[in-house]
Coordinates of C-alpha atoms and ligand atoms in Angstrom, one line a residue:
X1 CA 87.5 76.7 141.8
X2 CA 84.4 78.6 141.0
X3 CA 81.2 77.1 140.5
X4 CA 79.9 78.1 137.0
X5 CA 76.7 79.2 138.4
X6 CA 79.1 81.6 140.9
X7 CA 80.3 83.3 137.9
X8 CA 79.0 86.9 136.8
X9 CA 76.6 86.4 134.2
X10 CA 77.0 89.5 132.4
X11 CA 73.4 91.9 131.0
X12 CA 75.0 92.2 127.3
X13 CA 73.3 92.2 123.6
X14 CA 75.7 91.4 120.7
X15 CA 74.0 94.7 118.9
X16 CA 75.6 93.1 115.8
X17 CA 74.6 89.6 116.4
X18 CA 75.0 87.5 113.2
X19 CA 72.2 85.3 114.4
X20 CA 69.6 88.3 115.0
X21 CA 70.7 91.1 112.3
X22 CA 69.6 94.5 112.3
X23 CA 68.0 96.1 109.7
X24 CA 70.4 97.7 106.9
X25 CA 68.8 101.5 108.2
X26 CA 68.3 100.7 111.5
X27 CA 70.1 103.9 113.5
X28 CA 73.2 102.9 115.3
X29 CA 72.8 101.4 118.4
X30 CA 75.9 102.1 120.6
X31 CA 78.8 99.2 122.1
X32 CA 80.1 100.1 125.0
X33 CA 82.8 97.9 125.0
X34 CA 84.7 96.2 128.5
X35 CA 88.0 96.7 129.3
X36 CA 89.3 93.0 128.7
X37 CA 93.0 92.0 130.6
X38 CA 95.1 89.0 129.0
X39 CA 97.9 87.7 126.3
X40 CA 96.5 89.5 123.6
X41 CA 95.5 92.6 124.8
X42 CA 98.8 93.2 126.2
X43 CA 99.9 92.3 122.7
X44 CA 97.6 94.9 121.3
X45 CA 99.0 97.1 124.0
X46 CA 102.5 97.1 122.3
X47 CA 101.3 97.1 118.9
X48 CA 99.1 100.3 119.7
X49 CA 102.2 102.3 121.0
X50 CA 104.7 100.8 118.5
X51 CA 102.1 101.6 115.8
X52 CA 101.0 105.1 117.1
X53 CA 105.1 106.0 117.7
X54 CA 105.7 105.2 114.6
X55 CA 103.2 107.9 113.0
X56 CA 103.9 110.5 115.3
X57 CA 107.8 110.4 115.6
X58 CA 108.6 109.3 112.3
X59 CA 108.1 112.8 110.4
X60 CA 110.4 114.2 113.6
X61 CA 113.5 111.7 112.6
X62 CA 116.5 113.7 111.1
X63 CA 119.0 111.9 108.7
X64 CA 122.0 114.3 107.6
X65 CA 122.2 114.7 103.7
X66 CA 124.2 117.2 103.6
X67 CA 123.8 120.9 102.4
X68 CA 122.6 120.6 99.4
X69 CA 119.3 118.1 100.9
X70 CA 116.6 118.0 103.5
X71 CA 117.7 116.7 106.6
X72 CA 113.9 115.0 106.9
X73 CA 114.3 111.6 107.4
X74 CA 110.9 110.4 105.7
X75 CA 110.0 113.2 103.4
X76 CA 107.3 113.2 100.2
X77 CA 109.1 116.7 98.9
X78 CA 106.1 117.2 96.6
X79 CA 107.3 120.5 95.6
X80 CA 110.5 119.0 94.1
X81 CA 109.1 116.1 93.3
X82 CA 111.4 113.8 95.3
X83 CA 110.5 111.4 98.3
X84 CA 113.3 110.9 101.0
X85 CA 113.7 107.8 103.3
X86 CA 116.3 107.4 105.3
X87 CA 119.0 107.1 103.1
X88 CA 117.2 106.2 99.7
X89 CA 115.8 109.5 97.6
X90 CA 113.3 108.3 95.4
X91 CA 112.5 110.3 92.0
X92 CA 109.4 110.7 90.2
X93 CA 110.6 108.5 87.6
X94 CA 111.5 106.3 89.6
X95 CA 108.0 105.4 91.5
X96 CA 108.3 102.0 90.4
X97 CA 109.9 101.7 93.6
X98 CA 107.2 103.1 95.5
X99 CA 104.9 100.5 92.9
X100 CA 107.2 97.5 94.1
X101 CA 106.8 98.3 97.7
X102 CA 103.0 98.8 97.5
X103 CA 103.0 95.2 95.7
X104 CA 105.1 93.9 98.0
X105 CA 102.8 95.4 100.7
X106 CA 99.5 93.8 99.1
X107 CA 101.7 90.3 99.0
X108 CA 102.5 90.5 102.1
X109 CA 98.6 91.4 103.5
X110 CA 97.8 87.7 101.5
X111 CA 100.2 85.8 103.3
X112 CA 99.0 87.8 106.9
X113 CA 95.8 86.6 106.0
X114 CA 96.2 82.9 104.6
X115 CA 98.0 81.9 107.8
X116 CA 96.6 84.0 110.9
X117 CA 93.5 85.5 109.0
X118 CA 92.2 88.8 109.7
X119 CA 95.6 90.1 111.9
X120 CA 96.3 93.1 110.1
X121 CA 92.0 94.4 111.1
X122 CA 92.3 93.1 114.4
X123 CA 95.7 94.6 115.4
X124 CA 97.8 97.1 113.1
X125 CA 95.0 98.7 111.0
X126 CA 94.6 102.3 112.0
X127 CA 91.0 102.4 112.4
X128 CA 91.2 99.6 115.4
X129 CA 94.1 101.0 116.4
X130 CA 92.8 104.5 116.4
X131 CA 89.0 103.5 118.2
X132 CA 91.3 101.5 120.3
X133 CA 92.9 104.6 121.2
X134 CA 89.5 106.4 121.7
X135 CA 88.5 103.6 124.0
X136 CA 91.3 104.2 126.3
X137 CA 90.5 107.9 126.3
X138 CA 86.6 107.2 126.7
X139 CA 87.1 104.9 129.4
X140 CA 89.7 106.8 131.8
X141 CA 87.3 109.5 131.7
X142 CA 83.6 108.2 131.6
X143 CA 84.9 104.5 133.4
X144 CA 84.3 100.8 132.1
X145 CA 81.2 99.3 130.7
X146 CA 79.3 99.8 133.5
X147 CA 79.8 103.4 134.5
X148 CA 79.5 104.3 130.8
X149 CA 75.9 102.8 130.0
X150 CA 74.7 104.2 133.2
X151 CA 75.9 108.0 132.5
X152 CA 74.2 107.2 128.9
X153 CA 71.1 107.0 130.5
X154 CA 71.2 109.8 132.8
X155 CA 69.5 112.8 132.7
X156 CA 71.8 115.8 131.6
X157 CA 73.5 116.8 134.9
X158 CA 76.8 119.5 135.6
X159 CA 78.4 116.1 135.8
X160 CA 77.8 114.3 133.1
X161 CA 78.3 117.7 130.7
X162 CA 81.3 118.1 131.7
X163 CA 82.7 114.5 131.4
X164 CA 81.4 114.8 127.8
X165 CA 82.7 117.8 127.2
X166 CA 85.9 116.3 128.6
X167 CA 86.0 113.3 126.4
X168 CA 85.1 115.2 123.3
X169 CA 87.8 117.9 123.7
X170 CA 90.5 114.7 124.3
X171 CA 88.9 112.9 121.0
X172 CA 89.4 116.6 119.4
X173 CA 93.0 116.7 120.4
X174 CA 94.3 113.3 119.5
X175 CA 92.5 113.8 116.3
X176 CA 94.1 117.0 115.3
X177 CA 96.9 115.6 116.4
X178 CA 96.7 112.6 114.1
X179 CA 95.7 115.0 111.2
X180 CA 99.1 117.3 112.0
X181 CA 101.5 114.3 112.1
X182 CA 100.5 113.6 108.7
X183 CA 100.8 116.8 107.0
X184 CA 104.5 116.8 108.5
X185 CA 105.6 114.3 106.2
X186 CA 105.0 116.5 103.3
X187 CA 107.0 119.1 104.5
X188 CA 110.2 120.2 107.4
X189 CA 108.4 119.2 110.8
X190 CA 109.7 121.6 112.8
X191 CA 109.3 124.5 110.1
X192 CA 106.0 123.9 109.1
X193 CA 105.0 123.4 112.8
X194 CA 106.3 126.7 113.8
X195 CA 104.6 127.9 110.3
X196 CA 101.4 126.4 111.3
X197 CA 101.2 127.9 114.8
X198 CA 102.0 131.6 113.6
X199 CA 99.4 130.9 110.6
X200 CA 102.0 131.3 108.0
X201 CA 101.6 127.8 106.5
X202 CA 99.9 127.3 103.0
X203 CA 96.3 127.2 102.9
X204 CA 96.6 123.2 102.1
X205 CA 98.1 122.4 105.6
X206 CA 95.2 123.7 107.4
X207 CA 92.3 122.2 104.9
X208 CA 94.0 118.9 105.1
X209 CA 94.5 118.7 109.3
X210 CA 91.5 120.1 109.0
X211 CA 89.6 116.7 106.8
X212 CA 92.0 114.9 108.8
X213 CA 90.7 115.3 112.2
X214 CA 87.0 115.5 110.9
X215 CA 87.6 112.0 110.0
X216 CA 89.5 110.7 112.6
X217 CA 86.9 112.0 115.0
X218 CA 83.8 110.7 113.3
X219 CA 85.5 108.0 112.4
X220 CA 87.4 106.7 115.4
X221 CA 85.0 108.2 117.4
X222 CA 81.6 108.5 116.7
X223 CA 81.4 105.4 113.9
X224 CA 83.5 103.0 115.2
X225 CA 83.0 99.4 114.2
X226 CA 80.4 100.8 111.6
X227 CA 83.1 101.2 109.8
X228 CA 84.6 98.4 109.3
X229 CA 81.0 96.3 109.2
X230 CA 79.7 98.8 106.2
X231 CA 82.4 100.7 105.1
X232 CA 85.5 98.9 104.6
X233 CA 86.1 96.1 101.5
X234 CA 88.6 94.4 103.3
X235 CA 86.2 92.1 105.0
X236 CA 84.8 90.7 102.2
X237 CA 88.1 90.1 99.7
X238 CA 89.3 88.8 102.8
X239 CA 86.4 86.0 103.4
X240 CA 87.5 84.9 100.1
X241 CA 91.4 84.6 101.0
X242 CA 90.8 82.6 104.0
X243 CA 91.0 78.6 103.5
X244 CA 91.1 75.6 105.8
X245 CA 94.7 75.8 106.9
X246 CA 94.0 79.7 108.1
X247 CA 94.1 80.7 111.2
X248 CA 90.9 82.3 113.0
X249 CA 88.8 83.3 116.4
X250 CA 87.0 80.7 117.0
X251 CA 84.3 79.7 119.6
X252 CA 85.0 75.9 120.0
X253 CA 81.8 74.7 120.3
X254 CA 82.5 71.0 120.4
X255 CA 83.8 71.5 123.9
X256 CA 81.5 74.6 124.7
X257 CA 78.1 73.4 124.2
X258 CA 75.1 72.8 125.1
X259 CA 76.0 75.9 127.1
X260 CA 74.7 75.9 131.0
X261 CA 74.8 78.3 133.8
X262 CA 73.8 75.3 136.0
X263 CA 76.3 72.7 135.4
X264 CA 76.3 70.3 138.2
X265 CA 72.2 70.5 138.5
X266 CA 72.1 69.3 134.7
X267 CA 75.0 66.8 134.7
X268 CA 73.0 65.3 138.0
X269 CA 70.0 65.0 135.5
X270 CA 72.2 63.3 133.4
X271 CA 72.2 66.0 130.9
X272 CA 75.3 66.8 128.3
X273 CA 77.0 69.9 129.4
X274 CA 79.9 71.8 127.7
X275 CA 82.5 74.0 129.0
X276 CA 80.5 77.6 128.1
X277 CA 78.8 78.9 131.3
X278 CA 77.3 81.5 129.2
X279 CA 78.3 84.5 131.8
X280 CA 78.9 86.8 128.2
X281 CA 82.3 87.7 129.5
X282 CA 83.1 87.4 125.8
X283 CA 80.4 89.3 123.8
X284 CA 80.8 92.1 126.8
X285 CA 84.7 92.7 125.6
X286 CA 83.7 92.7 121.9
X287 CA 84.6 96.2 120.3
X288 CA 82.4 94.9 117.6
X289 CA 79.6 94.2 118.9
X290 CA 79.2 90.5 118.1
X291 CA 78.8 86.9 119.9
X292 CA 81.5 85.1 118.5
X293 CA 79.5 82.5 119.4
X294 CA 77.1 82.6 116.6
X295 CA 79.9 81.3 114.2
X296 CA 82.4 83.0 112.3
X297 CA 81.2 86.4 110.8
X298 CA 82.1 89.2 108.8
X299 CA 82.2 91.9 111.2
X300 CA 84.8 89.9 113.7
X301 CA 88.2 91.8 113.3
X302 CA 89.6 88.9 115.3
X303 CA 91.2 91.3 118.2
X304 CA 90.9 88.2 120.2
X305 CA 89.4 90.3 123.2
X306 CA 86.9 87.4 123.5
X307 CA 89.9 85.2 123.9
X308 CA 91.3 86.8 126.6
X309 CA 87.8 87.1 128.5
X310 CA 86.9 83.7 128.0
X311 CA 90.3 82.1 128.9
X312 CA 89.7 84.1 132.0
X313 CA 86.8 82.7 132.7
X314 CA 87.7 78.9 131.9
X315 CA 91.2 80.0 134.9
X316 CA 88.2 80.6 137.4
X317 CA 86.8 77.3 136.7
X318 CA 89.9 75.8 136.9
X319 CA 89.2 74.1 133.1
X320 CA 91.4 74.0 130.0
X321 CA 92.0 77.8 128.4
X322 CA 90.6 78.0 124.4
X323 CA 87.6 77.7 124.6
X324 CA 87.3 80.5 122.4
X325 CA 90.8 80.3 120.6
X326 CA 92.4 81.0 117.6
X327 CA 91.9 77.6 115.3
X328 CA 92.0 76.7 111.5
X329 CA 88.7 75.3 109.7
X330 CA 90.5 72.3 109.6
X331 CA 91.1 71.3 113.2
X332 CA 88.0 72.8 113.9
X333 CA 85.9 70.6 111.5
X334 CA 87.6 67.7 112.6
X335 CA 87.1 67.6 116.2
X336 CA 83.5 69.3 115.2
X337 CA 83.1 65.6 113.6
X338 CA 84.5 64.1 116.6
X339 CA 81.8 65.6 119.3
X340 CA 79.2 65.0 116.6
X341 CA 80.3 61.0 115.4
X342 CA 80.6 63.3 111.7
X343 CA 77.6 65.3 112.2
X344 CA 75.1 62.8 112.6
X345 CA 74.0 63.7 116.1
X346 CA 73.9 67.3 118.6
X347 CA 77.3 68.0 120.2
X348 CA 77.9 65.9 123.1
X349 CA 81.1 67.0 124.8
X350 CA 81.7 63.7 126.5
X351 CA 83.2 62.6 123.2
X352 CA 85.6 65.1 123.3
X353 CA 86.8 64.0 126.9
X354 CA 88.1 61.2 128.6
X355 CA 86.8 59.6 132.1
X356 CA 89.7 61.5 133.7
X357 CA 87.8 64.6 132.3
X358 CA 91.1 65.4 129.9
X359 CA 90.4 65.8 126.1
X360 CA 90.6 62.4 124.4
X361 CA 93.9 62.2 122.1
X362 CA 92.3 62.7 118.6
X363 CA 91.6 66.0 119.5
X364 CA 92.8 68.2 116.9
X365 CA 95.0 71.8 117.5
X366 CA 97.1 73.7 115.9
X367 CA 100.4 72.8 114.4
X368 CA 103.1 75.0 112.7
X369 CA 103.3 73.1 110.0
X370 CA 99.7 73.7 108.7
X371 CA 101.6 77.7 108.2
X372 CA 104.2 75.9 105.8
X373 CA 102.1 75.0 103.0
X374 CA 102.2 75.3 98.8
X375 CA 100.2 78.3 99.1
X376 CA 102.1 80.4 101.7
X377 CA 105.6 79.0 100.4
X378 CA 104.1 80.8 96.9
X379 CA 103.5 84.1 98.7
X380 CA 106.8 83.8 100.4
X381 CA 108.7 83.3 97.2
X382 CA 107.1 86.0 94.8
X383 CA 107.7 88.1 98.0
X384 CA 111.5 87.4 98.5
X385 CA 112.0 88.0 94.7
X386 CA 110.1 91.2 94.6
X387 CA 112.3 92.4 97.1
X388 CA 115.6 91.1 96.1
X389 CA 114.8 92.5 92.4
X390 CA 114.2 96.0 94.1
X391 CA 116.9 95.7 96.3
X392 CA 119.2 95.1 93.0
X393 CA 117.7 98.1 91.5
X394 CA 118.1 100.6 94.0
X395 CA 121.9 99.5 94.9
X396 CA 122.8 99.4 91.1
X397 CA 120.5 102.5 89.8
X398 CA 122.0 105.3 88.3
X399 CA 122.5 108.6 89.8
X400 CA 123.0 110.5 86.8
X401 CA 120.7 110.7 83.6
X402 CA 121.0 112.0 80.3
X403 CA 117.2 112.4 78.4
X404 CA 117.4 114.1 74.8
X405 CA 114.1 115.3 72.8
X406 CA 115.2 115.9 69.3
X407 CA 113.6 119.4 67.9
X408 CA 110.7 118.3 65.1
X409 CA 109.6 121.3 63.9
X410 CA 112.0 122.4 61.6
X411 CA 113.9 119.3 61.7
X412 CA 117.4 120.6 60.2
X413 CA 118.3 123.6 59.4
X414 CA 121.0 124.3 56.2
X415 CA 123.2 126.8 57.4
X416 CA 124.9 129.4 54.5
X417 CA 128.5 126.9 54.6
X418 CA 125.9 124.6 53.9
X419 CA 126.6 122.2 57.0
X420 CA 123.4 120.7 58.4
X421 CA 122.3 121.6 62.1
X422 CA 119.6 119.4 64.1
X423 CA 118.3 121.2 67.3
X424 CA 117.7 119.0 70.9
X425 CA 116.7 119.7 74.5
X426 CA 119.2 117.5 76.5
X427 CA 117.9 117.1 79.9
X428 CA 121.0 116.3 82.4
X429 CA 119.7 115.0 86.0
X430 CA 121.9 114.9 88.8
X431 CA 120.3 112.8 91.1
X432 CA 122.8 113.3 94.1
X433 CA 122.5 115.9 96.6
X434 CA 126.2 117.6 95.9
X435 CA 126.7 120.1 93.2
X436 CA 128.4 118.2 89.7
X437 CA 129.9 119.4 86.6
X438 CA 128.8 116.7 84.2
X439 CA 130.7 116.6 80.6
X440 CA 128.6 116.3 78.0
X441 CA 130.1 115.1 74.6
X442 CA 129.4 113.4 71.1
X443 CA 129.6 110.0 70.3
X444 CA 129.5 109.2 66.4
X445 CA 128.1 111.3 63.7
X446 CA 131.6 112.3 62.2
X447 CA 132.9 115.7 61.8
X448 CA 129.8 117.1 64.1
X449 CA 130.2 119.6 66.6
X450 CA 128.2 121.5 69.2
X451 CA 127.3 124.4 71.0
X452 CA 125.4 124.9 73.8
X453 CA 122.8 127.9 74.6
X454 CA 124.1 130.1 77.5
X455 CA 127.0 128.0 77.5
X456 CA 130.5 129.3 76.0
X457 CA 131.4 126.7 73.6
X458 CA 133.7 127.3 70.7
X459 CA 132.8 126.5 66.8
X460 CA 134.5 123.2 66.6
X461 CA 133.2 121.1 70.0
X462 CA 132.5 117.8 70.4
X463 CA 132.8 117.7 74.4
X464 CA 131.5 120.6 76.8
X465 CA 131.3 120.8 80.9
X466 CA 127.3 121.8 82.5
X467 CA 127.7 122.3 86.4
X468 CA 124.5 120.8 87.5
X469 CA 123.3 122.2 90.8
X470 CA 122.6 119.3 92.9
X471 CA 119.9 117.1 93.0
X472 CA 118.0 119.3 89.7
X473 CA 117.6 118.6 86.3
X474 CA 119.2 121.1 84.0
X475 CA 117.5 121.3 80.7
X476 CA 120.3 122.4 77.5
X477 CA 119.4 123.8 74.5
X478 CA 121.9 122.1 72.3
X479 CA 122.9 122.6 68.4
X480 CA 124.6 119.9 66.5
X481 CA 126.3 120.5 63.5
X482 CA 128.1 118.5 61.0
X483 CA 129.7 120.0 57.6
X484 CA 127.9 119.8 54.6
X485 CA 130.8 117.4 53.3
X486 CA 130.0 115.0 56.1
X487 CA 126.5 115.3 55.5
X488 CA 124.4 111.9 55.0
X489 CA 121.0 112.0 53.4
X490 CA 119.9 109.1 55.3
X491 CA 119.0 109.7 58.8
X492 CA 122.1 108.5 61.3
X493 CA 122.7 107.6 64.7
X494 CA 124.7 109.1 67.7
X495 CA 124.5 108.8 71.5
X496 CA 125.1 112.1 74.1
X497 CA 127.2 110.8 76.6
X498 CA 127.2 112.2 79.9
X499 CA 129.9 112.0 82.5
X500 CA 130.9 112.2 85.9
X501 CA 134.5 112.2 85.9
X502 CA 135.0 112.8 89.4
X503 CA 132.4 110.3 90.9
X504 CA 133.1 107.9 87.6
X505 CA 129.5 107.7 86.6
X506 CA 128.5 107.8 83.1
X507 CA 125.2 107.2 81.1
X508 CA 124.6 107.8 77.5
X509 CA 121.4 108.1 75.1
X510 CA 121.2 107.5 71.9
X511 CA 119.9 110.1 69.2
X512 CA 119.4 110.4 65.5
X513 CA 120.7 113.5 62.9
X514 CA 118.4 114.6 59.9
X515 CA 119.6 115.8 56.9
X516 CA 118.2 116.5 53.5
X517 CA 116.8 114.0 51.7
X518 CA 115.2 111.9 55.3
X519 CA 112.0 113.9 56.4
X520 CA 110.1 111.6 58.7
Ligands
SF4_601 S1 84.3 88.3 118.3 FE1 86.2 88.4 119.5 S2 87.8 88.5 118.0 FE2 85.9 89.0 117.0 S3 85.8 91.2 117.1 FE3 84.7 90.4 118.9 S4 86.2 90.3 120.5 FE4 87.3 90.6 118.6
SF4_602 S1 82.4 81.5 125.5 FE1 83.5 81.8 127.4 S2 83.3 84.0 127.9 FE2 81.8 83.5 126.3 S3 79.9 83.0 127.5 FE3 81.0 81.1 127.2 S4 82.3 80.9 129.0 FE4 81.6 83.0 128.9

């Protein structure tokens, strides 16, 4: 076991300390972050490549449609109008879909955050994991902590050019790279990649890898935790989702303090000592900049990189890991109380432990059950309905439509037998990838007949076949007609019915005739 005095005390600011703030203008005054080794980074590890595969690989995935359809597995066809994933195609009118998912999304960010807080900042949103992924570059080729501040402050040398030329050039690369993956989901990967390279893709391609990596570069890059600290709202809607029961990084001070590098010279004077040795292990790892020790504060993303420092520390000292720990406001007021008799005197740590040295029973920590509570249950329920509603939808939707627009301007026509003909654009959409023919016939409105524009249909119809090319909307210019003895002055009802006699789909809408004597 270490003494704590034997323990590297590490020469670290928190630049963004919450108890010594910078002024709002102040130029940025660079982190230079230490590799950290534990639980959660190795968790971070896996949600960094499962994250990062996901974005680059996705657009790649093929998923056989047949002829008539993209073989893209994820695809936002915006020149069609249609967005493809997997097996569900997705139509413009149909964006509810896309709505429902979003909502379902935001739902599922409140219950993320009511039970283990800020998880989504800390370890799947792209900015952390993209400056994660900076890091990584930055520190295989410049070194840790260390190595990086010292090349900072030496003079421009051969060396040091070229190591920032090399990091640069990598931070360049991954962030075209990051700009490129995205602009394949819009169109065929492997055409528009080939397009891209030969300089044959549309001017948009090259505008928007071009933002793209502009962004991902300053961003990732060069701004870093600036980002989240000034430019992201998250943060602050999330400081108002948090409550007692939610989960957080948290510097247990009731065991921790009065922090001491000297522990055995002040317990021998009789002094109160907590478990923090103050060696900065914690505020060194911090991507942010921060002491978590100065309380909880907006710019912590809770990456729990102090977590895994500290518990490394507390291993060497052979004491309890958690110091710094994930903890609700609950627990952590409570045994707050219990080191302070309710806040009427400083921390004394001996409260909090036994003679044997062990923590005292009443000590409070986490339970499961504080995640099943009235409020999560809520945000579980609204989100299991959402989905089971869309879920409904999508299986039961229809794949073929009928929309009619009834012609206003003139709004019947009295031809020389005197019959009475109302014009109408009947839209048929065949929303399958396979070619159709759809019939199209009249319900009601008795002794009417049509005819169709381009289509050869004899004087007397009432039912007429439209090959649809798959997947398209055909748009018909259709006549209706009913003889002038038939002829109602008040304005009646009919429905277009569509039909899919081969796939047994039908769907029907429902239109109104005009005659003399009705005018509105
Ligand atoms: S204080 Fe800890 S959890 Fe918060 S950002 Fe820094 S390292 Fe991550
Ligand atoms: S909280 Fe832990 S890592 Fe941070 S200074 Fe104290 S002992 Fe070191």
């Amino acid at each position: 076991m270490l003494n704590p005095a034997e323990i590297e005390k590490l020469d670290v600011e928190a630049v963004n300390s919450a108890s010594n703030r910078q002024p709002l203008y102040v130029a940025r005054r660079k982190i230079h972050p230490k590799r950290a080794s534990g639980n959660f980074r190795q968790l971070k590890w896996i949600v960094m490549a499962i994250t990062l595969g996901i974005y680059y690989l996705t657009p790649w995935l093929r998923w056989d449609r047949g002829p008539h359809a993209p073989d893209q597995a994820v695809l936002v066809d915006l020149a069609h109008g249609r967005f493809y994933f997997f097996f569900i195609e997705i139509w413009p009118q149909e964006l509810f879909y896309v709505a429902g998912l979003l909502v379902m999304a935001g739902i599922g960010l409140f219950l993320l955050t009511s039970t283990i807080g800020r998880a989504w900042c800390g370890y799947t949103c792209p900015q952390t994991v993209w400056v994660d992924l900076f890091l990584v570059v930055e520190r295989a080729i410049e070194g840790d902590r260390n190595a990086r501040i010292k090349l900072d402050q030496a003079p421009m040398s051969f060396r040091k050019l070229g190591l920032r030329l090399t990091k640069h050039m990598s931070w360049l690369l991954i962030a075209v790279a990051t700009g490129g993956a995205w602009i394949f989901y819009f169109a065929d990967a492997p055409t528009l990649f080939r397009d891209f390279f030969t300089g044959q893709a549309a001017p948009v391609a090259y505008i928007t890898v071009a933002i793209l990596t502009a962004t991902t570069y300053t961003f990732g890059g060069l701004m870093r935790e600036q980002v989240c600290i000034y430019m992201c709202p998250w943060p602050r809607i999330q400081a108002a989702m948090l409550d007692e029961n939610s989960l957080t990084v948290t510097y247990n001070d009731w065991r921790g303090e009065p922090r001491s590098r000297h522990t055995k010279k002040a317990v021998a004077a009789g002094e109160r000592n907590g478990d923090c040795v103050d060696c900065n292990a914690c505020v060194a790892v911090c991507p942010m900049g921060i002491d978590i020790r100065d309380g909880q504060q907006l710019a912590c993303i809770t990456c729990a990189l102090c977590i895994d420092a500290c518990d490394g520390v507390m291993d060497k000292l052979h004491k309890e890991r958690g110091l710094i720990s994930y903890a609700t406001f609950r627990d952590y007021d409570a045994n707050m109380a219990l080191a302070t008799v309710g806040g009427t005197t400083p921390i004394d740590p001996a409260r909090v432990r036994g003679s044997d040295g062990r923590f005292v029973p009443g000590i409070a920590d986490f339970n499961w059950r504080s995640v099943l509570r009235l409020r999560t249950l809520i945000y579980v329920t609204i989100w299991t309905l959402i989905g089971l509603i869309m879920l409904y939808a999508l299986l039961t939707r229809d794949r073929l439509e009928v929309n009619v627009l009834r012609d206003r301007n003139p709004q019947y026509v009295i031809l020389s037998d005197g019959s009475v003909r109302n014009g109408y654009t009947v839209k048929l959409l065949n929303m399958i990838p396979q070619p159709r023919t759809i019939t199209l016939r009249l319900e009601g409105l008795p002794g009417a007949s049509m005819s169709v524009s381009g289509l050869h249909t004899g004087p007397e119809e009432r039912s007429v076949n439209v090959p649809v090319e798959p997947d398209r909307l055909r748009a018909l210019k259709v006549f209706v007609r009913q003889p002038a003895d038939q002829a109602h002055p008040e304005r009646q009802t009919f429905r277009f019915v569509v039909e899919d006699k081969v796939n047994q789909e039908t769907s029907a809408y429902t239109a109104t005739f005009n005659a003399p004597g009705e005018h509105k």
